[in-house]
Amino acid sequence: MTRIALLACAAAFAVAGCSTTGGDGVASASAKDWSAPVGEDGRVPFASTYAPYPGRPTALTGATIYDGRGGMIENGTVLFREGKVVAVGDASLATDGYDRIDGTGKFVTPGVIDIHSHLGDYPTPSVQAHSDGNEATSPMTPEVWAEHSVWPQDPGFTRALANGGVTSLQILPGSANLTGGRSVTLKNVSARTVQGMKFPGAPYGMKMACGENPKRVYGGKGRMPSTRMGNFAVNRQMWLDAQAYDGKKRDLGKETLKGVLDGEILVHNHCYRADEMALVMDMAKEMGYKVTAFHHAVEAYKIGDLLRENDVCSAIWADWYGFKMEAYDGILENAAFLQREGACVVIHSDDENGIQRLNQEAAKAQAAGRRVGLDIPDAEVVGWFTYNAAKAMGIAEMTGSLEAGKMADVVLWNGDPLSVYSRPEKVWVDGALMFDAMDRRRRPVSDFELGQPGEGDVK
């Protein structure tokens, strides 16, 4: 493998593995190591050029710390410098050589991570000229890459940072197609190009969709698929064709599919109904790939045991349901029932406003569980929008929790992060202070908003 591919593989290991076998020992199509071909210049195409902003050695003291892995420390201390977490502990940690910030009465969490966003591909203002998330011209478009539609000036990025504490996010194609194309993981920083935001070492994802959307879009055009059985037939043929690809003649779509079969590209599958999720997991075993996460997954609570056994995360909303038939059987207790089964829970947004309050969405889901007798500790709920998201995106070795050696992606909240009355006070990305509610000079504004009424509003 190339060095870049090996880095991506290491980052993805806990979720997808990098062996040549799929779930239940089903062999993938590859008989050898594979990675996407490099360009004529010998470089991986569209490689990350991200470089952290400069930061200061910082000690957050006296706060309640949620580490993202289920741990809580009262009157704790977090130390970070040179972009990395140095130590997390109690008040006895020495802070010599660090800029001290008193967090008494406040809370610290890892940076918030949104596993399902369309920022940049469906930016604000939401006009047709900005609608770049669905290549709705064929039900199978694995050849497209979401990053090639990302507009770095989308004001949604700075809103997500300032209002939601979001430090990393995955940008996915839309769900019109059965196979929508590659996703990209970004660091939530201002940059001139998408490569300048691209999370270094993060594996690619591939967006798939089942259910109503593809059959409605293409059935409405009088072509296959127009039914759920058509969805599966088209998908299975796509995988069979991908298995036969020998790479002698470059094919962008099959390169992506080959990356999935070899465990280097993670599958994020839009799916609502429990029966379809079960069928998709069977298809994955048949064809030799693995589903990393089902997105939206409003009926995941019905198959929590199957999701746990197959190590598939559920990226869900707290309470969106009923807006179409396949969303009709959603319940408020979805996350709580999944947690009870030991399955992986991720709270996602799929929305430019929801991304600004993932902490509150998680709290709503926690409260729904409490009402039916499932009391899930706050420290575990914080993991729903930090560590679990990182795990499902293949970046948990680098971010998602407050542990020594990880990226210093950190949020200081002015109160309990699971309270509707709390908001980020300061946000660091790789140890650089990117937002400070107490300092107007540290309130980022998109270039697009400069000179416009309400520019940079913190809402």
Coordinates of C-alpha atoms in Angstrom, one line a residue, residues 75-307:
N75 CA -12.6 19.9 39.4
G76 CA -10.4 18.5 36.6
T77 CA -7.5 19.7 34.5
V78 CA -6.9 19.4 30.8
L79 CA -3.4 20.2 29.5
F80 CA -2.6 20.6 25.8
R81 CA 0.3 22.1 23.8
E82 CA 1.7 21.9 20.2
G83 CA -1.7 20.7 19.0
K84 CA -2.0 17.6 21.2
V85 CA -3.6 16.7 24.5
V86 CA -0.8 16.3 27.1
A87 CA -2.7 15.1 30.1
V88 CA -6.2 14.9 31.6
G89 CA -6.6 14.5 35.3
D90 CA -7.6 16.1 38.6
A91 CA -6.5 19.4 40.2
S92 CA -3.1 17.9 41.2
L93 CA -1.8 18.1 37.6
A94 CA 1.0 20.7 37.4
T95 CA 0.3 23.6 35.1
D96 CA 3.7 25.3 35.0
G97 CA 4.4 26.6 31.5
Y98 CA 0.8 26.7 30.5
D99 CA -1.7 29.6 30.0
R100 CA -4.2 28.9 32.7
I101 CA -7.9 29.3 32.0
D102 CA -10.2 29.0 35.0
G103 CA -13.1 26.7 34.2
T104 CA -14.7 26.7 37.6
G105 CA -18.5 26.0 37.2
K106 CA -17.9 25.2 33.5
F107 CA -17.6 22.0 31.5
V108 CA -15.0 20.6 29.1
T109 CA -15.7 18.0 26.4
P110 CA -13.9 16.8 23.3
G111 CA -14.7 18.8 20.1
V112 CA -18.2 17.9 18.8
I113 CA -18.2 15.8 15.6
D114 CA -21.0 15.6 13.1
I115 CA -20.9 12.3 11.1
H116 CA -23.6 13.4 8.7
S117 CA -23.4 16.9 7.2
H118 CA -24.0 18.5 3.8
L119 CA -22.3 21.9 4.6
G120 CA -20.5 23.2 1.7
D121 CA -22.4 20.9 -0.7
Y122 CA -25.7 22.5 0.2
P123 CA -24.5 25.8 1.6
T124 CA -26.2 29.0 2.7
P125 CA -27.9 30.8 1.1
S126 CA -29.9 27.8 0.0
V127 CA -30.5 28.5 -3.7
Q128 CA -30.4 26.3 -6.7
A129 CA -27.1 27.6 -7.8
H130 CA -25.6 26.1 -4.6
S131 CA -27.4 22.8 -4.9
D132 CA -24.4 20.5 -5.4
G133 CA -25.0 17.4 -3.2
N134 CA -26.8 15.0 -5.4
E135 CA -25.6 13.9 -8.8
A136 CA -29.1 12.7 -9.6
T137 CA -28.5 11.6 -13.2
S138 CA -27.8 7.9 -12.4
P139 CA -28.7 5.6 -9.5
M140 CA -25.1 4.6 -9.2
T141 CA -22.5 7.4 -9.0
P142 CA -19.6 6.0 -6.9
E143 CA -17.2 8.0 -9.1
V144 CA -18.2 11.4 -7.6
W145 CA -16.4 12.9 -4.6
A146 CA -18.4 15.2 -2.2
E147 CA -15.3 17.3 -1.6
H148 CA -15.4 18.5 -5.2
S149 CA -18.7 20.3 -4.4
V150 CA -17.6 21.8 -1.0
W151 CA -17.6 25.6 -0.9
P152 CA -15.3 26.6 1.9
Q153 CA -17.0 30.0 2.4
D154 CA -20.3 28.4 3.5
P155 CA -21.3 30.4 6.6
G156 CA -22.6 27.1 8.0
F157 CA -19.1 26.1 9.0
T158 CA -18.5 29.1 11.3
R159 CA -22.0 28.8 12.7
A160 CA -21.3 25.1 13.5
L161 CA -18.1 26.0 15.2
A162 CA -19.4 29.0 17.3
N163 CA -22.8 27.7 18.2
G164 CA -22.2 24.0 18.3
G165 CA -18.6 23.5 19.2
V166 CA -18.1 21.4 16.0
T167 CA -14.4 20.7 15.3
S168 CA -14.7 17.9 12.7
L169 CA -17.5 16.8 10.3
Q170 CA -18.1 14.4 7.5
I171 CA -19.6 15.8 4.3
L172 CA -21.7 13.3 2.4
P173 CA -23.4 13.3 -1.0
G174 CA -27.1 13.4 -0.8
S175 CA -29.4 10.4 -0.8
A176 CA -31.0 10.5 -4.2
N177 CA -28.8 7.7 -5.5
L178 CA -28.3 4.1 -4.3
T179 CA -24.6 4.9 -4.4
G180 CA -24.0 8.6 -4.0
G181 CA -20.2 8.8 -4.1
R182 CA -17.3 9.4 -1.7
S183 CA -17.6 11.5 1.5
V184 CA -14.9 13.6 2.9
T185 CA -14.0 14.4 6.6
L186 CA -13.0 18.0 7.3
K187 CA -11.5 19.9 10.2
N188 CA -13.8 22.8 10.9
V189 CA -11.4 25.7 10.2
S190 CA -11.4 28.5 7.7
A191 CA -9.4 27.7 4.6
R192 CA -9.3 28.9 1.0
T193 CA -9.6 25.4 -0.4
V194 CA -11.3 22.2 0.7
Q195 CA -7.9 20.5 0.7
G196 CA -7.0 23.1 3.4
M197 CA -9.8 21.7 5.6
K198 CA -9.3 18.0 4.8
F199 CA -8.7 15.9 7.9
P200 CA -5.3 14.4 7.5
G201 CA -5.2 10.6 7.6
A202 CA -9.0 10.3 7.7
P203 CA -10.3 7.4 5.5
Y204 CA -12.8 8.2 2.8
G205 CA -16.4 7.1 3.2
M206 CA -18.9 6.1 0.6
K207 CA -22.5 7.2 0.8
M208 CA -25.2 4.6 -0.1
A209 CA -29.0 4.9 0.3
C210 CA -31.8 2.4 0.4
G211 CA -35.6 2.8 0.6
E212 CA -37.8 5.5 -0.7
N213 CA -35.4 8.1 -2.1
P214 CA -33.7 6.2 -4.9
K215 CA -36.9 4.4 -6.0
R216 CA -38.8 7.7 -6.0
V217 CA -36.2 9.7 -7.9
Y218 CA -35.5 7.0 -10.6
G219 CA -39.0 5.5 -10.7
G220 CA -40.2 9.0 -11.4
K221 CA -38.0 9.0 -14.4
G222 CA -39.4 5.7 -15.6
R223 CA -36.2 3.8 -15.1
M224 CA -34.9 1.2 -12.7
P225 CA -35.0 1.1 -9.7
S226 CA -38.6 1.9 -9.0
T227 CA -39.1 -0.6 -6.2
R228 CA -37.2 -1.8 -3.1
M229 CA -36.5 -5.1 -4.9
G230 CA -35.1 -3.0 -7.8
N231 CA -32.8 -1.2 -5.3
F232 CA -31.3 -4.4 -4.2
A233 CA -30.9 -5.8 -7.7
V234 CA -29.1 -2.8 -8.9
N235 CA -26.8 -2.7 -5.8
R236 CA -25.9 -6.4 -6.1
Q237 CA -25.0 -6.1 -9.8
M238 CA -22.8 -3.1 -9.0
W239 CA -20.8 -5.1 -6.5
L240 CA -20.5 -8.1 -8.8
D241 CA -19.1 -5.7 -11.5
A242 CA -16.8 -4.2 -8.9
Q243 CA -15.4 -7.6 -8.0
A244 CA -14.5 -8.3 -11.6
Y245 CA -12.6 -5.0 -12.0
D246 CA -8.9 -5.7 -12.6
G247 CA -7.7 -2.1 -12.6
K248 CA -6.0 -2.3 -16.0
K249 CA -8.1 0.6 -17.3
R250 CA -8.9 3.3 -14.7
D251 CA -12.5 3.6 -13.8
L252 CA -13.2 6.2 -11.1
G253 CA -16.4 4.5 -9.8
K254 CA -14.9 1.1 -9.6
E255 CA -11.8 2.5 -7.9
T256 CA -14.0 3.7 -5.1
L257 CA -15.9 0.4 -4.9
K258 CA -12.6 -1.5 -4.9
G259 CA -11.5 0.6 -1.9
V260 CA -14.7 -0.4 -0.1
L261 CA -14.2 -4.1 -0.8
D262 CA -10.7 -3.8 0.5
G263 CA -11.7 -2.1 3.7
E264 CA -10.1 1.2 3.0
I265 CA -13.3 3.2 2.3
L266 CA -16.1 3.1 4.9
V267 CA -19.7 2.6 3.9
H268 CA -22.2 5.1 5.4
N269 CA -25.7 3.8 4.4
H270 CA -28.8 6.0 4.5
C271 CA -31.5 3.6 5.7
Y272 CA -34.7 4.0 7.8
R273 CA -36.5 0.6 8.1
A274 CA -35.2 -2.2 10.3
D275 CA -36.0 -4.9 7.7
E276 CA -34.0 -3.1 5.0
M277 CA -31.0 -2.6 7.4
A278 CA -31.0 -6.3 8.0
L279 CA -31.1 -7.1 4.3
V280 CA -28.3 -4.6 3.6
M281 CA -26.1 -6.4 6.2
D282 CA -26.8 -9.7 4.5
M283 CA -25.9 -8.1 1.1
A284 CA -22.6 -6.8 2.6
K285 CA -21.7 -10.3 3.8
E286 CA -22.6 -11.7 0.4
M287 CA -20.4 -9.2 -1.5
G288 CA -17.5 -8.9 1.0
Y289 CA -17.8 -5.4 2.4
K290 CA -18.8 -3.9 5.8
V291 CA -21.4 -1.3 6.6
T292 CA -19.8 1.1 9.1
A293 CA -23.0 3.0 10.0
F294 CA -26.6 3.3 9.1
H295 CA -27.7 6.9 8.9
H296 CA -31.1 8.2 10.1
A297 CA -31.9 4.6 11.1
V298 CA -35.2 5.6 12.8
E299 CA -36.1 1.9 13.3
A300 CA -32.7 0.8 14.5
Y301 CA -34.2 0.1 18.0
K302 CA -36.0 -2.9 16.5
I303 CA -32.6 -4.6 15.6
G304 CA -30.2 -3.3 18.2
D305 CA -28.9 -6.9 18.8
L306 CA -28.1 -7.4 15.1
L307 CA -26.4 -4.0 14.9

